[in-house]
Amino acid sequence: MGIQVEFNPDLALRDISEFKSGNRKIEECIPAKLEVNRIYSFLKYGQRNYWLKGEIPLLKTKENEKLSKPLASVVILECTHFKEDNELFTRGKFKVIEIFSDKNIHFNSYARI
């Protein structure tokens, strides 16, 4: 057995339509309107570790773990592991540093370019 921990080089959240249709909690989704310097909450299933010392990409995750290109650069401010109904979750807060509206490459893996 062992301890199942996932290391994430990015923050991947669902489209807000998943919340509006009742499939996800709002913290599991990208906010309808992202704003630079604003702080948002997030929630992920499982025990996840994020890099806290710099910017990471914010991605949209779709079915079958398909990920979008980076939508924004964010900094994880805090994250906490917790149990609910004997299931593990990670919740936290992230701050939006920059929103990307062009087609340029802004990250190489988790490293900001």
PDB file of N, CA and C in Angstrom:
ATOM      1  N   MET A   1       0.862  -1.168   0.000  1.00  0.00           N
ATOM      2  CA  MET A   1       0.000   0.000   0.000  1.00  0.00           C
ATOM      3  C   MET A   1       0.896   1.214   0.000  1.00  0.00           C
ATOM      4  N   GLY A   2       0.659   2.221   0.605  1.00  0.00           N
ATOM      5  CA  GLY A   2       1.474   3.422   0.596  1.00  0.00           C
ATOM      6  C   GLY A   2       0.592   4.640   0.716  1.00  0.00           C
ATOM      7  N   ILE A   3       1.234   5.767   0.685  1.00  0.00           N
ATOM      8  CA  ILE A   3       0.521   7.033   0.784  1.00  0.00           C
ATOM      9  C   ILE A   3       0.352   7.583  -0.628  1.00  0.00           C
ATOM     10  N   GLN A   4      -0.875   7.771  -1.055  1.00  0.00           N
ATOM     11  CA  GLN A   4      -1.130   8.297  -2.393  1.00  0.00           C
ATOM     12  C   GLN A   4      -1.150   9.822  -2.345  1.00  0.00           C
ATOM     13  N   VAL A   5      -0.138  10.405  -2.990  1.00  0.00           N
ATOM     14  CA  VAL A   5      -0.015  11.851  -3.064  1.00  0.00           C
ATOM     15  C   VAL A   5       0.251  12.211  -4.516  1.00  0.00           C
ATOM     16  N   GLU A   6      -0.439  13.228  -5.001  1.00  0.00           N
ATOM     17  CA  GLU A   6      -0.232  13.689  -6.366  1.00  0.00           C
ATOM     18  C   GLU A   6       0.480  15.037  -6.327  1.00  0.00           C
ATOM     19  N   PHE A   7       1.545  15.168  -7.115  1.00  0.00           N
ATOM     20  CA  PHE A   7       2.266  16.425  -7.242  1.00  0.00           C
ATOM     21  C   PHE A   7       1.786  17.106  -8.513  1.00  0.00           C
ATOM     22  N   ASN A   8       1.250  18.311  -8.377  1.00  0.00           N
ATOM     23  CA  ASN A   8       0.683  19.023  -9.519  1.00  0.00           C
ATOM     24  C   ASN A   8       1.530  20.245  -9.869  1.00  0.00           C
ATOM     25  N   PRO A   9       2.039  20.313 -11.115  1.00  0.00           N
ATOM     26  CA  PRO A   9       2.815  21.480 -11.547  1.00  0.00           C
ATOM     27  C   PRO A   9       1.920  22.624 -12.017  1.00  0.00           C
ATOM     28  N   ASP A  10       0.604  22.438 -11.920  1.00  0.00           N
ATOM     29  CA  ASP A  10      -0.358  23.433 -12.367  1.00  0.00           C
ATOM     30  C   ASP A  10      -1.605  23.307 -11.501  1.00  0.00           C
ATOM     31  N   LEU A  11      -2.508  24.259 -11.655  1.00  0.00           N
ATOM     32  CA  LEU A  11      -3.805  24.183 -10.987  1.00  0.00           C
ATOM     33  C   LEU A  11      -4.847  23.993 -12.078  1.00  0.00           C
ATOM     34  N   ALA A  12      -5.449  22.833 -12.136  1.00  0.00           N
ATOM     35  CA  ALA A  12      -6.430  22.500 -13.168  1.00  0.00           C
ATOM     36  C   ALA A  12      -7.816  22.423 -12.544  1.00  0.00           C
ATOM     37  N   LEU A  13      -8.692  23.299 -12.990  1.00  0.00           N
ATOM     38  CA  LEU A  13     -10.061  23.362 -12.483  1.00  0.00           C
ATOM     39  C   LEU A  13     -11.041  23.179 -13.630  1.00  0.00           C
ATOM     40  N   ARG A  14     -12.286  22.902 -13.306  1.00  0.00           N
ATOM     41  CA  ARG A  14     -13.336  22.659 -14.296  1.00  0.00           C
ATOM     42  C   ARG A  14     -13.956  23.980 -14.770  1.00  0.00           C
ATOM     43  N   ASP A  15     -14.671  23.915 -15.880  1.00  0.00           N
ATOM     44  CA  ASP A  15     -15.400  25.057 -16.392  1.00  0.00           C
ATOM     45  C   ASP A  15     -16.557  25.373 -15.442  1.00  0.00           C
ATOM     46  N   ILE A  16     -16.885  26.645 -15.312  1.00  0.00           N
ATOM     47  CA  ILE A  16     -17.944  27.077 -14.399  1.00  0.00           C
ATOM     48  C   ILE A  16     -19.299  26.446 -14.757  1.00  0.00           C
ATOM     49  N   SER A  17     -19.457  26.014 -15.989  1.00  0.00           N
ATOM     50  CA  SER A  17     -20.706  25.356 -16.392  1.00  0.00           C
ATOM     51  C   SER A  17     -20.941  24.062 -15.606  1.00  0.00           C
ATOM     52  N   GLU A  18     -19.864  23.439 -15.130  1.00  0.00           N
ATOM     53  CA  GLU A  18     -19.997  22.228 -14.313  1.00  0.00           C
ATOM     54  C   GLU A  18     -20.680  22.544 -12.980  1.00  0.00           C
ATOM     55  N   PHE A  19     -20.419  23.721 -12.432  1.00  0.00           N
ATOM     56  CA  PHE A  19     -21.094  24.161 -11.202  1.00  0.00           C
ATOM     57  C   PHE A  19     -22.544  24.513 -11.502  1.00  0.00           C
ATOM     58  N   LYS A  20     -22.746  25.258 -12.587  1.00  0.00           N
ATOM     59  CA  LYS A  20     -24.100  25.706 -12.932  1.00  0.00           C
ATOM     60  C   LYS A  20     -25.033  24.543 -13.230  1.00  0.00           C
ATOM     61  N   SER A  21     -24.484  23.438 -13.722  1.00  0.00           N
ATOM     62  CA  SER A  21     -25.308  22.260 -14.010  1.00  0.00           C
ATOM     63  C   SER A  21     -25.439  21.332 -12.801  1.00  0.00           C
ATOM     64  N   GLY A  22     -24.781  21.685 -11.681  1.00  0.00           N
ATOM     65  CA  GLY A  22     -24.901  20.904 -10.459  1.00  0.00           C
ATOM     66  C   GLY A  22     -23.945  19.724 -10.355  1.00  0.00           C
ATOM     67  N   ASN A  23     -22.975  19.633 -11.257  1.00  0.00           N
ATOM     68  CA  ASN A  23     -22.033  18.513 -11.244  1.00  0.00           C
ATOM     69  C   ASN A  23     -20.839  18.719 -10.318  1.00  0.00           C
ATOM     70  N   ARG A  24     -20.484  19.973 -10.032  1.00  0.00           N
ATOM     71  CA  ARG A  24     -19.302  20.294  -9.226  1.00  0.00           C
ATOM     72  C   ARG A  24     -19.612  21.402  -8.237  1.00  0.00           C
ATOM     73  N   LYS A  25     -18.785  21.483  -7.191  1.00  0.00           N
ATOM     74  CA  LYS A  25     -18.853  22.615  -6.272  1.00  0.00           C
ATOM     75  C   LYS A  25     -18.188  23.806  -6.956  1.00  0.00           C
ATOM     76  N   ILE A  26     -18.562  25.002  -6.544  1.00  0.00           N
ATOM     77  CA  ILE A  26     -18.035  26.197  -7.192  1.00  0.00           C
ATOM     78  C   ILE A  26     -16.511  26.295  -7.054  1.00  0.00           C
ATOM     79  N   GLU A  27     -15.956  25.816  -5.941  1.00  0.00           N
ATOM     80  CA  GLU A  27     -14.511  25.885  -5.726  1.00  0.00           C
ATOM     81  C   GLU A  27     -13.737  24.929  -6.634  1.00  0.00           C
ATOM     82  N   GLU A  28     -14.427  23.984  -7.271  1.00  0.00           N
ATOM     83  CA  GLU A  28     -13.784  23.059  -8.205  1.00  0.00           C
ATOM     84  C   GLU A  28     -13.701  23.641  -9.613  1.00  0.00           C
ATOM     85  N   CYS A  29     -14.237  24.844  -9.792  1.00  0.00           N
ATOM     86  CA  CYS A  29     -14.360  25.434 -11.127  1.00  0.00           C
ATOM     87  C   CYS A  29     -13.622  26.763 -11.237  1.00  0.00           C
ATOM     88  N   ILE A  30     -13.237  27.079 -12.468  1.00  0.00           N
ATOM     89  CA  ILE A  30     -12.643  28.378 -12.752  1.00  0.00           C
ATOM     90  C   ILE A  30     -13.745  29.424 -12.618  1.00  0.00           C
ATOM     91  N   PRO A  31     -13.475  30.493 -11.897  1.00  0.00           N
ATOM     92  CA  PRO A  31     -14.502  31.529 -11.747  1.00  0.00           C
ATOM     93  C   PRO A  31     -14.978  32.050 -13.102  1.00  0.00           C
ATOM     94  N   ALA A  32     -16.224  32.474 -13.162  1.00  0.00           N
ATOM     95  CA  ALA A  32     -16.802  32.979 -14.407  1.00  0.00           C
ATOM     96  C   ALA A  32     -16.014  34.169 -14.938  1.00  0.00           C
ATOM     97  N   LYS A  33     -15.510  35.004 -14.040  1.00  0.00           N
ATOM     98  CA  LYS A  33     -14.702  36.153 -14.441  1.00  0.00           C
ATOM     99  C   LYS A  33     -13.448  36.196 -13.578  1.00  0.00           C
ATOM    100  N   LEU A  34     -12.308  35.922 -14.206  1.00  0.00           N
ATOM    101  CA  LEU A  34     -11.029  36.034 -13.503  1.00  0.00           C
ATOM    102  C   LEU A  34     -10.578  37.489 -13.493  1.00  0.00           C
ATOM    103  N   GLU A  35     -10.011  37.913 -12.380  1.00  0.00           N
ATOM    104  CA  GLU A  35      -9.493  39.266 -12.260  1.00  0.00           C
ATOM    105  C   GLU A  35      -8.085  39.219 -11.687  1.00  0.00           C
ATOM    106  N   VAL A  36      -7.185  40.010 -12.267  1.00  0.00           N
ATOM    107  CA  VAL A  36      -5.803  40.091 -11.792  1.00  0.00           C
ATOM    108  C   VAL A  36      -5.795  40.618 -10.361  1.00  0.00           C
ATOM    109  N   ASN A  37      -4.933  40.047  -9.542  1.00  0.00           N
ATOM    110  CA  ASN A  37      -4.726  40.389  -8.124  1.00  0.00           C
ATOM    111  C   ASN A  37      -5.864  39.941  -7.214  1.00  0.00           C
ATOM    112  N   ARG A  38      -6.858  39.287  -7.740  1.00  0.00           N
ATOM    113  CA  ARG A  38      -7.953  38.783  -6.908  1.00  0.00           C
ATOM    114  C   ARG A  38      -7.595  37.391  -6.393  1.00  0.00           C
ATOM    115  N   ILE A  39      -8.094  37.075  -5.215  1.00  0.00           N
ATOM    116  CA  ILE A  39      -7.842  35.779  -4.578  1.00  0.00           C
ATOM    117  C   ILE A  39      -9.113  34.945  -4.657  1.00  0.00           C
ATOM    118  N   TYR A  40      -8.938  33.688  -5.073  1.00  0.00           N
ATOM    119  CA  TYR A  40     -10.049  32.750  -5.229  1.00  0.00           C
ATOM    120  C   TYR A  40      -9.764  31.478  -4.437  1.00  0.00           C
ATOM    121  N   SER A  41     -10.804  30.773  -4.073  1.00  0.00           N
ATOM    122  CA  SER A  41     -10.681  29.478  -3.404  1.00  0.00           C
ATOM    123  C   SER A  41     -10.709  28.366  -4.439  1.00  0.00           C
ATOM    124  N   PHE A  42     -10.045  27.242  -4.112  1.00  0.00           N
ATOM    125  CA  PHE A  42     -10.128  26.063  -4.969  1.00  0.00           C
ATOM    126  C   PHE A  42     -10.304  24.818  -4.121  1.00  0.00           C
ATOM    127  N   LEU A  43     -10.811  23.756  -4.757  1.00  0.00           N
ATOM    128  CA  LEU A  43     -11.018  22.467  -4.112  1.00  0.00           C
ATOM    129  C   LEU A  43     -10.686  21.374  -5.113  1.00  0.00           C
ATOM    130  N   LYS A  44      -9.874  20.418  -4.697  1.00  0.00           N
ATOM    131  CA  LYS A  44      -9.485  19.293  -5.550  1.00  0.00           C
ATOM    132  C   LYS A  44      -9.661  18.001  -4.758  1.00  0.00           C
ATOM    133  N   TYR A  45     -10.097  16.961  -5.460  1.00  0.00           N
ATOM    134  CA  TYR A  45     -10.206  15.639  -4.855  1.00  0.00           C
ATOM    135  C   TYR A  45      -8.802  15.053  -4.699  1.00  0.00           C
ATOM    136  N   GLY A  46      -8.534  14.420  -3.578  1.00  0.00           N
ATOM    137  CA  GLY A  46      -7.257  13.757  -3.345  1.00  0.00           C
ATOM    138  C   GLY A  46      -6.273  14.632  -2.594  1.00  0.00           C
ATOM    139  N   GLN A  47      -5.179  14.009  -2.228  1.00  0.00           N
ATOM    140  CA  GLN A  47      -4.109  14.689  -1.503  1.00  0.00           C
ATOM    141  C   GLN A  47      -3.104  15.197  -2.527  1.00  0.00           C
ATOM    142  N   ARG A  48      -3.078  16.507  -2.720  1.00  0.00           N
ATOM    143  CA  ARG A  48      -2.271  17.111  -3.772  1.00  0.00           C
ATOM    144  C   ARG A  48      -1.255  18.076  -3.197  1.00  0.00           C
ATOM    145  N   ASN A  49      -0.097  18.113  -3.834  1.00  0.00           N
ATOM    146  CA  ASN A  49       0.954  19.049  -3.459  1.00  0.00           C
ATOM    147  C   ASN A  49       1.195  20.002  -4.618  1.00  0.00           C
ATOM    148  N   TYR A  50       1.304  21.281  -4.294  1.00  0.00           N
ATOM    149  CA  TYR A  50       1.538  22.327  -5.278  1.00  0.00           C
ATOM    150  C   TYR A  50       2.809  23.083  -4.925  1.00  0.00           C
ATOM    151  N   TRP A  51       3.443  23.657  -5.952  1.00  0.00           N
ATOM    152  CA  TRP A  51       4.621  24.499  -5.746  1.00  0.00           C
ATOM    153  C   TRP A  51       4.142  25.840  -5.220  1.00  0.00           C
ATOM    154  N   LEU A  52       4.667  26.274  -4.087  1.00  0.00           N
ATOM    155  CA  LEU A  52       4.205  27.490  -3.429  1.00  0.00           C
ATOM    156  C   LEU A  52       5.161  28.667  -3.567  1.00  0.00           C
ATOM    157  N   LYS A  53       6.305  28.464  -4.200  1.00  0.00           N
ATOM    158  CA  LYS A  53       7.317  29.521  -4.237  1.00  0.00           C
ATOM    159  C   LYS A  53       7.290  30.373  -5.497  1.00  0.00           C
ATOM    160  N   GLY A  54       6.312  30.184  -6.354  1.00  0.00           N
ATOM    161  CA  GLY A  54       6.272  30.982  -7.576  1.00  0.00           C
ATOM    162  C   GLY A  54       4.982  30.764  -8.341  1.00  0.00           C
ATOM    163  N   GLU A  55       4.956  31.300  -9.539  1.00  0.00           N
ATOM    164  CA  GLU A  55       3.776  31.233 -10.381  1.00  0.00           C
ATOM    165  C   GLU A  55       3.634  29.861 -11.039  1.00  0.00           C
ATOM    166  N   ILE A  56       2.387  29.417 -11.170  1.00  0.00           N
ATOM    167  CA  ILE A  56       2.071  28.184 -11.895  1.00  0.00           C
ATOM    168  C   ILE A  56       0.909  28.471 -12.841  1.00  0.00           C
ATOM    169  N   PRO A  57       0.735  27.664 -13.878  1.00  0.00           N
ATOM    170  CA  PRO A  57      -0.370  27.915 -14.799  1.00  0.00           C
ATOM    171  C   PRO A  57      -1.713  27.448 -14.246  1.00  0.00           C
ATOM    172  N   LEU A  58      -2.746  28.213 -14.566  1.00  0.00           N
ATOM    173  CA  LEU A  58      -4.128  27.822 -14.301  1.00  0.00           C
ATOM    174  C   LEU A  58      -4.668  27.236 -15.592  1.00  0.00           C
ATOM    175  N   LEU A  59      -5.142  25.995 -15.527  1.00  0.00           N
ATOM    176  CA  LEU A  59      -5.653  25.286 -16.694  1.00  0.00           C
ATOM    177  C   LEU A  59      -7.107  24.911 -16.490  1.00  0.00           C
ATOM    178  N   LYS A  60      -7.790  24.683 -17.597  1.00  0.00           N
ATOM    179  CA  LYS A  60      -9.153  24.155 -17.535  1.00  0.00           C
ATOM    180  C   LYS A  60      -9.064  22.668 -17.854  1.00  0.00           C
ATOM    181  N   THR A  61      -9.638  21.847 -16.989  1.00  0.00           N
ATOM    182  CA  THR A  61      -9.641  20.412 -17.235  1.00  0.00           C
ATOM    183  C   THR A  61     -11.007  20.001 -17.770  1.00  0.00           C
ATOM    184  N   LYS A  62     -10.960  19.113 -18.758  1.00  0.00           N
ATOM    185  CA  LYS A  62     -12.180  18.608 -19.387  1.00  0.00           C
ATOM    186  C   LYS A  62     -12.278  17.116 -19.095  1.00  0.00           C
ATOM    187  N   GLU A  63     -13.237  16.472 -19.714  1.00  0.00           N
ATOM    188  CA  GLU A  63     -13.390  15.030 -19.521  1.00  0.00           C
ATOM    189  C   GLU A  63     -12.108  14.295 -19.901  1.00  0.00           C
ATOM    190  N   ASN A  64     -11.897  13.136 -19.275  1.00  0.00           N
ATOM    191  CA  ASN A  64     -10.736  12.274 -19.544  1.00  0.00           C
ATOM    192  C   ASN A  64      -9.413  12.975 -19.286  1.00  0.00           C
ATOM    193  N   GLU A  65      -9.391  13.897 -18.321  1.00  0.00           N
ATOM    194  CA  GLU A  65      -8.186  14.601 -17.896  1.00  0.00           C
ATOM    195  C   GLU A  65      -7.504  15.385 -19.008  1.00  0.00           C
ATOM    196  N   LYS A  66      -8.259  15.867 -19.985  1.00  0.00           N
ATOM    197  CA  LYS A  66      -7.714  16.708 -21.044  1.00  0.00           C
ATOM    198  C   LYS A  66      -7.585  18.124 -20.503  1.00  0.00           C
ATOM    199  N   LEU A  67      -6.417  18.724 -20.720  1.00  0.00           N
ATOM    200  CA  LEU A  67      -6.131  20.045 -20.169  1.00  0.00           C
ATOM    201  C   LEU A  67      -6.015  21.093 -21.261  1.00  0.00           C
ATOM    202  N   SER A  68      -6.442  22.313 -20.944  1.00  0.00           N
ATOM    203  CA  SER A  68      -6.317  23.434 -21.860  1.00  0.00           C
ATOM    204  C   SER A  68      -4.903  23.996 -21.808  1.00  0.00           C
ATOM    205  N   LYS A  69      -4.636  24.947 -22.668  1.00  0.00           N
ATOM    206  CA  LYS A  69      -3.413  25.744 -22.553  1.00  0.00           C
ATOM    207  C   LYS A  69      -3.603  26.651 -21.344  1.00  0.00           C
ATOM    208  N   PRO A  70      -2.508  27.190 -20.786  1.00  0.00           N
ATOM    209  CA  PRO A  70      -2.662  28.072 -19.625  1.00  0.00           C
ATOM    210  C   PRO A  70      -3.595  29.248 -19.900  1.00  0.00           C
ATOM    211  N   LEU A  71      -4.540  29.449 -18.995  1.00  0.00           N
ATOM    212  CA  LEU A  71      -5.474  30.567 -19.069  1.00  0.00           C
ATOM    213  C   LEU A  71      -4.953  31.775 -18.297  1.00  0.00           C
ATOM    214  N   ALA A  72      -4.154  31.485 -17.276  1.00  0.00           N
ATOM    215  CA  ALA A  72      -3.631  32.545 -16.420  1.00  0.00           C
ATOM    216  C   ALA A  72      -2.424  32.019 -15.651  1.00  0.00           C
ATOM    217  N   SER A  73      -1.699  32.961 -15.084  1.00  0.00           N
ATOM    218  CA  SER A  73      -0.621  32.638 -14.164  1.00  0.00           C
ATOM    219  C   SER A  73      -1.122  32.931 -12.763  1.00  0.00           C
ATOM    220  N   VAL A  74      -0.963  31.963 -11.863  1.00  0.00           N
ATOM    221  CA  VAL A  74      -1.463  32.121 -10.496  1.00  0.00           C
ATOM    222  C   VAL A  74      -0.383  31.741  -9.490  1.00  0.00           C
ATOM    223  N   VAL A  75      -0.573  32.186  -8.286  1.00  0.00           N
ATOM    224  CA  VAL A  75       0.272  31.797  -7.157  1.00  0.00           C
ATOM    225  C   VAL A  75      -0.638  31.129  -6.139  1.00  0.00           C
ATOM    226  N   ILE A  76      -0.246  29.944  -5.699  1.00  0.00           N
ATOM    227  CA  ILE A  76      -0.988  29.269  -4.627  1.00  0.00           C
ATOM    228  C   ILE A  76      -0.569  29.919  -3.312  1.00  0.00           C
ATOM    229  N   LEU A  77      -1.518  30.459  -2.589  1.00  0.00           N
ATOM    230  CA  LEU A  77      -1.227  31.138  -1.326  1.00  0.00           C
ATOM    231  C   LEU A  77      -1.279  30.191  -0.140  1.00  0.00           C
ATOM    232  N   GLU A  78      -2.174  29.217  -0.220  1.00  0.00           N
ATOM    233  CA  GLU A  78      -2.295  28.237   0.860  1.00  0.00           C
ATOM    234  C   GLU A  78      -3.014  27.013   0.343  1.00  0.00           C
ATOM    235  N   CYS A  79      -2.718  25.885   0.935  1.00  0.00           N
ATOM    236  CA  CYS A  79      -3.455  24.662   0.621  1.00  0.00           C
ATOM    237  C   CYS A  79      -3.431  23.750   1.841  1.00  0.00           C
ATOM    238  N   THR A  80      -4.539  23.048   2.021  1.00  0.00           N
ATOM    239  CA  THR A  80      -4.734  22.202   3.185  1.00  0.00           C
ATOM    240  C   THR A  80      -5.353  20.887   2.752  1.00  0.00           C
ATOM    241  N   HIS A  81      -4.865  19.802   3.312  1.00  0.00           N
ATOM    242  CA  HIS A  81      -5.462  18.491   3.070  1.00  0.00           C
ATOM    243  C   HIS A  81      -6.485  18.239   4.181  1.00  0.00           C
ATOM    244  N   PHE A  82      -7.615  17.623   3.815  1.00  0.00           N
ATOM    245  CA  PHE A  82      -8.617  17.309   4.829  1.00  0.00           C
ATOM    246  C   PHE A  82      -9.439  16.107   4.390  1.00  0.00           C
ATOM    247  N   LYS A  83     -10.147  15.512   5.332  1.00  0.00           N
ATOM    248  CA  LYS A  83     -11.017  14.373   5.050  1.00  0.00           C
ATOM    249  C   LYS A  83     -12.471  14.786   5.245  1.00  0.00           C
ATOM    250  N   GLU A  84     -13.296  14.304   4.322  1.00  0.00           N
ATOM    251  CA  GLU A  84     -14.742  14.498   4.429  1.00  0.00           C
ATOM    252  C   GLU A  84     -15.397  13.201   3.983  1.00  0.00           C
ATOM    253  N   ASP A  85     -16.218  12.633   4.833  1.00  0.00           N
ATOM    254  CA  ASP A  85     -16.846  11.336   4.549  1.00  0.00           C
ATOM    255  C   ASP A  85     -15.805  10.290   4.152  1.00  0.00           C
ATOM    256  N   ASN A  86     -14.686  10.301   4.857  1.00  0.00           N
ATOM    257  CA  ASN A  86     -13.576   9.360   4.661  1.00  0.00           C
ATOM    258  C   ASN A  86     -12.892   9.484   3.292  1.00  0.00           C
ATOM    259  N   GLU A  87     -13.093  10.589   2.599  1.00  0.00           N
ATOM    260  CA  GLU A  87     -12.423  10.876   1.328  1.00  0.00           C
ATOM    261  C   GLU A  87     -11.440  12.029   1.551  1.00  0.00           C
ATOM    262  N   LEU A  88     -10.296  11.974   0.859  1.00  0.00           N
ATOM    263  CA  LEU A  88      -9.298  13.029   0.980  1.00  0.00           C
ATOM    264  C   LEU A  88      -9.522  14.123  -0.055  1.00  0.00           C
ATOM    265  N   PHE A  89      -9.310  15.369   0.372  1.00  0.00           N
ATOM    266  CA  PHE A  89      -9.438  16.535  -0.495  1.00  0.00           C
ATOM    267  C   PHE A  89      -8.305  17.510  -0.196  1.00  0.00           C
ATOM    268  N   THR A  90      -8.069  18.411  -1.145  1.00  0.00           N
ATOM    269  CA  THR A  90      -7.141  19.518  -0.956  1.00  0.00           C
ATOM    270  C   THR A  90      -7.906  20.797  -1.292  1.00  0.00           C
ATOM    271  N   ARG A  91      -7.874  21.747  -0.364  1.00  0.00           N
ATOM    272  CA  ARG A  91      -8.503  23.035  -0.626  1.00  0.00           C
ATOM    273  C   ARG A  91      -7.464  24.115  -0.378  1.00  0.00           C
ATOM    274  N   GLY A  92      -7.693  25.257  -0.993  1.00  0.00           N
ATOM    275  CA  GLY A  92      -6.742  26.342  -0.810  1.00  0.00           C
ATOM    276  C   GLY A  92      -7.198  27.621  -1.460  1.00  0.00           C
ATOM    277  N   LYS A  93      -6.241  28.537  -1.577  1.00  0.00           N
ATOM    278  CA  LYS A  93      -6.490  29.836  -2.175  1.00  0.00           C
ATOM    279  C   LYS A  93      -5.397  30.126  -3.201  1.00  0.00           C
ATOM    280  N   PHE A  94      -5.798  30.755  -4.307  1.00  0.00           N
ATOM    281  CA  PHE A  94      -4.827  31.178  -5.305  1.00  0.00           C
ATOM    282  C   PHE A  94      -5.084  32.623  -5.689  1.00  0.00           C
ATOM    283  N   LYS A  95      -4.018  33.303  -6.107  1.00  0.00           N
ATOM    284  CA  LYS A  95      -4.097  34.690  -6.536  1.00  0.00           C
ATOM    285  C   LYS A  95      -3.740  34.751  -8.011  1.00  0.00           C
ATOM    286  N   VAL A  96      -4.536  35.465  -8.788  1.00  0.00           N
ATOM    287  CA  VAL A  96      -4.287  35.617 -10.217  1.00  0.00           C
ATOM    288  C   VAL A  96      -3.230  36.701 -10.422  1.00  0.00           C
ATOM    289  N   ILE A  97      -2.155  36.336 -11.118  1.00  0.00           N
ATOM    290  CA  ILE A  97      -1.061  37.266 -11.410  1.00  0.00           C
ATOM    291  C   ILE A  97      -1.246  37.902 -12.779  1.00  0.00           C
ATOM    292  N   GLU A  98      -1.577  37.083 -13.781  1.00  0.00           N
ATOM    293  CA  GLU A  98      -1.776  37.585 -15.139  1.00  0.00           C
ATOM    294  C   GLU A  98      -2.775  36.679 -15.856  1.00  0.00           C
ATOM    295  N   ILE A  99      -3.619  37.269 -16.660  1.00  0.00           N
ATOM    296  CA  ILE A  99      -4.572  36.520 -17.481  1.00  0.00           C
ATOM    297  C   ILE A  99      -4.065  36.554 -18.912  1.00  0.00           C
ATOM    298  N   PHE A 100      -4.059  35.399 -19.571  1.00  0.00           N
ATOM    299  CA  PHE A 100      -3.535  35.306 -20.929  1.00  0.00           C
ATOM    300  C   PHE A 100      -4.672  35.390 -21.944  1.00  0.00           C
ATOM    301  N   SER A 101      -4.547  36.306 -22.877  1.00  0.00           N
ATOM    302  CA  SER A 101      -5.559  36.440 -23.919  1.00  0.00           C
ATOM    303  C   SER A 101      -4.948  36.271 -25.312  1.00  0.00           C
ATOM    304  N   ASP A 102      -3.665  35.926 -25.366  1.00  0.00           N
ATOM    305  CA  ASP A 102      -3.000  35.722 -26.650  1.00  0.00           C
ATOM    306  C   ASP A 102      -2.668  34.250 -26.834  1.00  0.00           C
ATOM    307  N   LYS A 103      -2.020  33.923 -27.916  1.00  0.00           N
ATOM    308  CA  LYS A 103      -1.675  32.532 -28.203  1.00  0.00           C
ATOM    309  C   LYS A 103      -0.204  32.244 -27.943  1.00  0.00           C
ATOM    310  N   ASN A 104       0.494  33.162 -27.290  1.00  0.00           N
ATOM    311  CA  ASN A 104       1.906  32.953 -26.978  1.00  0.00           C
ATOM    312  C   ASN A 104       2.076  31.879 -25.916  1.00  0.00           C
ATOM    313  N   ILE A 105       3.254  31.306 -25.873  1.00  0.00           N
ATOM    314  CA  ILE A 105       3.583  30.313 -24.849  1.00  0.00           C
ATOM    315  C   ILE A 105       4.069  31.070 -23.616  1.00  0.00           C
ATOM    316  N   HIS A 106       3.435  30.794 -22.471  1.00  0.00           N
ATOM    317  CA  HIS A 106       3.758  31.503 -21.241  1.00  0.00           C
ATOM    318  C   HIS A 106       4.434  30.629 -20.196  1.00  0.00           C
ATOM    319  N   PHE A 107       4.353  29.307 -20.376  1.00  0.00           N
ATOM    320  CA  PHE A 107       4.963  28.374 -19.434  1.00  0.00           C
ATOM    321  C   PHE A 107       5.655  27.248 -20.185  1.00  0.00           C
ATOM    322  N   ASN A 108       6.727  26.715 -19.601  1.00  0.00           N
ATOM    323  CA  ASN A 108       7.340  25.470 -20.018  1.00  0.00           C
ATOM    324  C   ASN A 108       7.193  24.557 -18.812  1.00  0.00           C
ATOM    325  N   SER A 109       6.222  23.660 -18.855  1.00  0.00           N
ATOM    326  CA  SER A 109       5.805  22.879 -17.702  1.00  0.00           C
ATOM    327  C   SER A 109       5.312  23.879 -16.646  1.00  0.00           C
ATOM    328  N   TYR A 110       5.903  23.898 -15.465  1.00  0.00           N
ATOM    329  CA  TYR A 110       5.483  24.858 -14.450  1.00  0.00           C
ATOM    330  C   TYR A 110       6.338  26.125 -14.445  1.00  0.00           C
ATOM    331  N   ALA A 111       7.375  26.195 -15.284  1.00  0.00           N
ATOM    332  CA  ALA A 111       8.287  27.343 -15.297  1.00  0.00           C
ATOM    333  C   ALA A 111       7.728  28.462 -16.175  1.00  0.00           C
ATOM    334  N   ARG A 112       7.606  29.630 -15.620  1.00  0.00           N
ATOM    335  CA  ARG A 112       7.104  30.816 -16.351  1.00  0.00           C
ATOM    336  C   ARG A 112       8.164  31.268 -17.334  1.00  0.00           C
ATOM    337  N   ILE A 113       7.742  31.565 -18.562  1.00  0.00           N
ATOM    338  CA  ILE A 113       8.669  32.049 -19.596  1.00  0.00           C
ATOM    339  C   ILE A 113       8.553  33.547 -19.687  1.00  0.00           C
TER     340      ILE A 113
END
